[in-house]
CSV table of C-alpha atoms in Angstrom, one decimal:
chain,number,residue,atom,x,y,z
A,1,UNK,CA,-0.2,0.5,0.1
A,2,UNK,CA,2.0,3.3,-1.0
A,3,UNK,CA,2.0,6.2,1.5
A,4,UNK,CA,-0.4,8.8,-0.2
A,5,UNK,CA,-2.4,12.0,0.7
A,6,UNK,CA,-3.7,12.8,-2.7
A,7,UNK,CA,-3.3,10.0,-5.5
A,8,UNK,CA,-4.4,12.4,-8.0
A,9,UNK,CA,-1.2,12.7,-9.9
A,10,UNK,CA,-1.2,8.1,-10.1
A,11,UNK,CA,-2.4,7.0,-13.0
A,12,UNK,CA,-5.0,4.4,-12.6
A,13,UNK,CA,-6.1,1.0,-15.3
A,14,UNK,CA,-9.2,2.4,-16.7
A,15,UNK,CA,-7.8,6.2,-17.2
A,16,UNK,CA,-6.6,4.7,-21.0
A,17,UNK,CA,-9.9,4.0,-21.7
A,18,UNK,CA,-11.9,7.9,-20.7
A,19,UNK,CA,-11.5,11.1,-21.8
A,20,UNK,CA,-9.5,13.5,-19.8
A,21,UNK,CA,-10.3,16.9,-19.3
A,22,UNK,CA,-8.7,18.1,-22.4
A,23,UNK,CA,-10.3,15.6,-24.6
A,24,UNK,CA,-13.2,16.4,-22.9
A,25,UNK,CA,-12.7,20.5,-23.9
A,26,UNK,CA,-11.9,19.8,-27.4
A,27,UNK,CA,-15.0,17.8,-28.2
A,28,UNK,CA,-17.2,20.3,-26.6
A,29,UNK,CA,-15.1,22.9,-28.8
A,30,UNK,CA,-15.9,21.2,-31.7
A,31,UNK,CA,-19.6,20.5,-31.3
A,32,UNK,CA,-19.5,24.5,-30.2
A,33,UNK,CA,-17.8,25.3,-33.7
A,34,UNK,CA,-20.1,23.2,-36.1
A,35,UNK,CA,-23.1,24.0,-34.5
A,36,UNK,CA,-22.5,27.9,-34.2
A,37,UNK,CA,-21.4,27.5,-38.2
A,38,UNK,CA,-24.3,25.4,-39.0
A,39,UNK,CA,-26.5,28.7,-37.4
A,40,UNK,CA,-24.9,30.7,-39.1
A,41,UNK,CA,-25.6,29.2,-42.0
A,42,UNK,CA,-29.3,29.7,-41.7
A,43,UNK,CA,-29.0,32.7,-40.3
A,44,UNK,CA,-28.9,32.9,-36.9
A,45,UNK,CA,-25.9,34.6,-34.4
A,46,UNK,CA,-24.9,31.9,-32.6
A,47,UNK,CA,-22.0,32.4,-30.5
A,48,UNK,CA,-19.1,30.0,-29.7
A,49,UNK,CA,-19.6,28.5,-26.0
A,50,UNK,CA,-16.7,29.9,-24.1
A,51,UNK,CA,-14.8,27.0,-22.4
A,52,UNK,CA,-14.6,26.6,-17.9
A,53,UNK,CA,-11.3,27.4,-16.9
A,54,UNK,CA,-11.9,24.6,-14.3
A,55,UNK,CA,-14.6,22.0,-15.0
A,56,UNK,CA,-14.0,20.1,-12.3
A,57,UNK,CA,-14.0,23.2,-9.4
A,58,UNK,CA,-10.3,21.2,-7.2
A,59,UNK,CA,-8.3,24.1,-9.1
A,60,UNK,CA,-4.8,23.1,-8.8
A,61,UNK,CA,-5.4,20.0,-7.4
A,62,UNK,CA,-7.6,18.1,-10.4
A,63,UNK,CA,-6.6,15.1,-12.2
A,64,UNK,CA,-5.6,15.4,-15.8
A,65,UNK,CA,-5.2,11.8,-17.1
A,66,UNK,CA,-8.8,11.5,-15.3
A,67,UNK,CA,-12.2,13.8,-15.0
A,68,UNK,CA,-13.2,12.2,-11.4
A,69,UNK,CA,-11.1,12.1,-8.1
A,70,UNK,CA,-12.2,9.0,-7.3
A,71,UNK,CA,-11.5,9.8,-3.5
A,72,UNK,CA,-12.3,13.5,-3.2
A,73,UNK,CA,-10.7,16.5,-2.7
A,74,UNK,CA,-7.5,15.5,-0.8
A,75,UNK,CA,-5.6,19.0,-0.8
A,76,UNK,CA,-5.3,20.6,2.6
A,77,UNK,CA,-5.0,24.2,1.0
A,78,UNK,CA,-8.7,23.4,-0.4
A,79,UNK,CA,-10.1,22.3,2.9
A,80,UNK,CA,-9.2,25.2,5.0
A,81,UNK,CA,-10.1,28.0,1.6
A,82,UNK,CA,-13.2,26.1,0.1
A,83,UNK,CA,-14.2,23.4,2.4
A,84,UNK,CA,-16.2,20.7,0.3
A,85,UNK,CA,-17.4,23.0,-2.1
A,86,UNK,CA,-16.0,23.4,-5.4
A,87,UNK,CA,-13.0,26.0,-6.1
A,88,UNK,CA,-14.8,29.3,-6.1
A,89,UNK,CA,-18.0,28.7,-4.5
A,90,UNK,CA,-21.1,27.1,-5.8
A,91,UNK,CA,-22.1,29.1,-9.1
A,92,UNK,CA,-24.2,32.2,-9.3
A,93,UNK,CA,-28.0,31.0,-10.0
A,94,UNK,CA,-28.2,31.8,-14.0
A,95,UNK,CA,-30.5,34.1,-15.3
A,96,UNK,CA,-30.5,33.2,-18.8
A,97,UNK,CA,-31.2,29.4,-17.4
A,98,UNK,CA,-35.4,29.6,-18.2
A,99,UNK,CA,-34.6,32.0,-21.4
A,100,UNK,CA,-36.2,29.8,-24.7
A,101,UNK,CA,-35.4,30.5,-28.1
A,102,UNK,CA,-38.5,31.6,-30.9
A,103,UNK,CA,-39.6,27.7,-31.7
A,104,UNK,CA,-38.0,28.6,-35.4
A,105,UNK,CA,-34.6,28.9,-34.0
A,106,UNK,CA,-35.2,26.1,-31.4
A,107,UNK,CA,-35.4,23.8,-34.3
A,108,UNK,CA,-32.9,24.9,-36.0
A,109,UNK,CA,-30.3,24.6,-32.8
A,110,UNK,CA,-31.8,21.2,-32.7
A,111,UNK,CA,-31.1,20.2,-36.0
A,112,UNK,CA,-27.5,21.5,-35.9
A,113,UNK,CA,-26.5,19.9,-32.8
A,114,UNK,CA,-27.5,16.9,-34.9
A,115,UNK,CA,-25.5,17.7,-37.7
A,116,UNK,CA,-22.3,18.2,-35.3
A,117,UNK,CA,-23.2,15.1,-33.6
A,118,UNK,CA,-22.8,12.9,-36.6
A,119,UNK,CA,-20.1,14.8,-38.1
A,120,UNK,CA,-18.0,13.9,-35.3
A,121,UNK,CA,-19.2,10.4,-33.8
A,122,UNK,CA,-20.5,9.3,-37.1
A,123,UNK,CA,-24.5,10.0,-36.1
A,124,UNK,CA,-26.5,12.0,-35.1
A,125,UNK,CA,-26.9,10.5,-31.7
A,126,UNK,CA,-23.7,9.6,-31.3
A,127,UNK,CA,-22.3,9.7,-28.1
A,128,UNK,CA,-19.4,12.2,-27.2
A,129,UNK,CA,-18.8,11.2,-23.5
A,130,UNK,CA,-17.0,8.4,-22.2
A,131,UNK,CA,-18.6,4.6,-24.0
A,132,UNK,CA,-21.3,3.9,-21.3
A,133,UNK,CA,-19.6,0.3,-21.1
A,134,UNK,CA,-16.0,2.0,-19.9
A,135,UNK,CA,-18.3,4.4,-17.6
A,136,UNK,CA,-20.2,1.4,-15.8
A,137,UNK,CA,-16.8,-0.4,-15.0
A,138,UNK,CA,-15.5,2.7,-13.7
A,139,UNK,CA,-18.8,2.8,-11.0
A,140,UNK,CA,-18.6,-0.7,-10.8
A,141,UNK,CA,-14.6,-1.1,-9.2
A,142,UNK,CA,-15.1,2.0,-7.4
A,143,UNK,CA,-18.2,-0.1,-5.9
A,144,UNK,CA,-16.5,-2.7,-5.5
A,145,UNK,CA,-13.4,-1.1,-3.7
A,146,UNK,CA,-15.3,0.8,-1.0
A,147,UNK,CA,-17.3,-1.8,-0.1
A,148,UNK,CA,-13.6,-4.2,0.5
A,149,UNK,CA,-12.9,-5.1,3.4
A,150,UNK,CA,-9.3,-3.1,3.5
A,151,UNK,CA,-10.9,-0.4,2.6
A,152,UNK,CA,-13.9,-0.4,5.5
A,153,UNK,CA,-10.8,-1.5,7.5
A,154,UNK,CA,-9.3,1.7,7.0
A,155,UNK,CA,-12.5,3.6,6.3
A,156,UNK,CA,-13.3,2.8,10.7
A,157,UNK,CA,-9.7,4.1,11.5
A,158,UNK,CA,-10.4,7.2,9.9
A,159,UNK,CA,-13.8,7.8,11.5
A,160,UNK,CA,-12.3,6.9,15.0
A,161,UNK,CA,-9.9,9.3,13.9
A,162,UNK,CA,-12.7,11.9,13.0
A,163,UNK,CA,-14.4,10.9,15.7
A,164,UNK,CA,-11.6,12.1,18.2
A,165,UNK,CA,-11.9,15.8,16.5
A,166,UNK,CA,-15.3,15.6,17.5
A,167,UNK,CA,-17.2,15.0,13.8
A,168,UNK,CA,-19.2,11.7,13.4
A,169,UNK,CA,-18.7,10.2,9.9
A,170,UNK,CA,-18.6,6.7,8.8
A,171,UNK,CA,-16.7,7.2,6.1
A,172,UNK,CA,-15.2,10.2,3.6
A,173,UNK,CA,-18.4,10.2,1.4
A,174,UNK,CA,-20.8,10.9,4.2
A,175,UNK,CA,-18.5,13.8,5.0
A,176,UNK,CA,-18.0,15.5,2.1
A,177,UNK,CA,-21.5,14.9,1.1
A,178,UNK,CA,-23.2,16.1,4.2
A,179,UNK,CA,-26.5,17.8,2.6
A,180,UNK,CA,-25.7,20.5,5.0
A,181,UNK,CA,-23.0,21.9,2.8
A,182,UNK,CA,-25.1,22.2,-0.4
A,183,UNK,CA,-27.6,25.1,1.2
A,184,UNK,CA,-24.9,27.9,0.9
A,185,UNK,CA,-23.1,28.9,-2.2
A,186,UNK,CA,-19.7,29.2,0.3
A,187,UNK,CA,-18.5,27.2,2.7
A,188,UNK,CA,-18.9,28.0,6.2
A,189,UNK,CA,-16.9,27.5,9.3
A,190,UNK,CA,-18.4,24.1,10.0
A,191,UNK,CA,-17.7,23.1,7.0
A,192,UNK,CA,-13.9,24.3,6.9
A,193,UNK,CA,-13.7,22.6,10.3
A,194,UNK,CA,-15.0,19.3,9.1
A,195,UNK,CA,-12.7,19.0,5.6
A,196,UNK,CA,-9.4,20.0,7.2
A,197,UNK,CA,-10.1,17.2,10.6
A,198,UNK,CA,-10.7,15.2,7.1
A,199,UNK,CA,-7.4,16.1,5.1
A,200,UNK,CA,-5.8,15.3,9.1
A,201,UNK,CA,-7.6,12.2,9.4
A,202,UNK,CA,-6.6,10.8,5.7
A,203,UNK,CA,-3.3,12.1,6.2
A,204,UNK,CA,-3.2,9.9,10.0
A,205,UNK,CA,-4.9,7.0,8.4
A,206,UNK,CA,-3.1,6.4,4.7
A,207,UNK,CA,-6.9,6.0,3.9
A,208,UNK,CA,-6.1,7.1,0.8
A,209,UNK,CA,-3.0,5.0,-0.1
A,210,UNK,CA,-5.2,1.7,0.8
A,211,UNK,CA,-8.4,3.1,-1.1
A,212,UNK,CA,-6.3,3.6,-3.8
A,213,UNK,CA,-4.2,0.6,-3.9
A,214,UNK,CA,-7.3,-1.3,-3.6
A,215,UNK,CA,-9.1,0.2,-6.5
A,216,UNK,CA,-6.6,0.3,-8.8
A,217,UNK,CA,-6.6,-3.7,-7.8
A,218,UNK,CA,-10.4,-4.2,-8.9
A,219,UNK,CA,-9.7,-1.2,-12.2
A,220,UNK,CA,-6.6,-3.5,-12.9
A,221,UNK,CA,-8.9,-7.2,-12.9
A,222,UNK,CA,-11.6,-5.1,-14.7
A,223,UNK,CA,-9.1,-4.2,-17.9
A,224,UNK,CA,-7.6,-8.1,-17.9
A,225,UNK,CA,-11.2,-9.2,-18.4
A,226,UNK,CA,-12.9,-7.1,-20.6
A,227,UNK,CA,-9.4,-6.3,-23.1
A,228,UNK,CA,-11.2,-6.4,-26.4
A,229,UNK,CA,-15.0,-4.1,-25.2
A,230,UNK,CA,-12.2,-1.4,-24.2
A,231,UNK,CA,-9.9,-2.0,-27.3
A,232,UNK,CA,-12.8,-1.2,-29.5
A,233,UNK,CA,-14.5,1.6,-27.1
A,234,UNK,CA,-10.4,3.3,-27.0
A,235,UNK,CA,-10.7,2.8,-30.8
A,236,UNK,CA,-14.5,5.1,-31.3
A,237,UNK,CA,-13.0,7.8,-28.5
A,238,UNK,CA,-9.7,8.2,-30.4
A,239,UNK,CA,-12.0,8.1,-34.0
A,240,UNK,CA,-14.1,11.2,-31.7
A,241,UNK,CA,-10.8,13.2,-31.4
A,242,UNK,CA,-9.9,12.7,-34.2
A,243,UNK,CA,-12.6,14.2,-36.2
A,244,UNK,CA,-12.5,17.0,-33.5
A,245,UNK,CA,-9.1,17.6,-34.6
A,246,UNK,CA,-10.0,18.3,-38.0
A,247,UNK,CA,-13.2,20.5,-37.1
A,248,UNK,CA,-10.7,22.9,-34.9
A,249,UNK,CA,-7.5,22.6,-37.2
């Protein structure tokens, strides 16, 4: 078991079969460019969507080889400033969210979106995201890892550590997923206190090291057992990325 507090810079066996943040950004931009071009031909001014600077909300601590942090926030600096909130807090309400396009423009937009998907995936209903099969493997292995006796044992140590600091949570997911945190746009003092204690207890019990190693093992097993389907999924994603590259360059 590695002794670590942060696994975001460490590879996982399923990483090569899942889109990383840069690849997702490229696909999103290519689709937006195609839609904008199509709408322009129909006489509508439809700008290319702006890219999110940090879609994960994890800031500098976000993993680069995958989208998911898997093991939650793993940064004391983030905990001290943002608790379990994403960097910058939850976004302000978008007043334009309820704006409806005229029926004719909406129909045109739907048609252009379909054409964009056709160009990038080969089908008007094609999915630009991660292949469903790989996503299922990711969540199946993550579930197996969190139920593994080794993980449960280190969760118990972490829970005892948190209790000693005055916070009662059975595991790190319960702490980060406390419904109280979602009620405010910015974190409050209690959330910050829990998040800081969480990071301290992660360090003291090596919860991330155990959790990462166990999940890695389940992912490795899944890759070995599903090599053919994973190879096909990887080829499909590569084709989508190549199509996006042609649009953007």
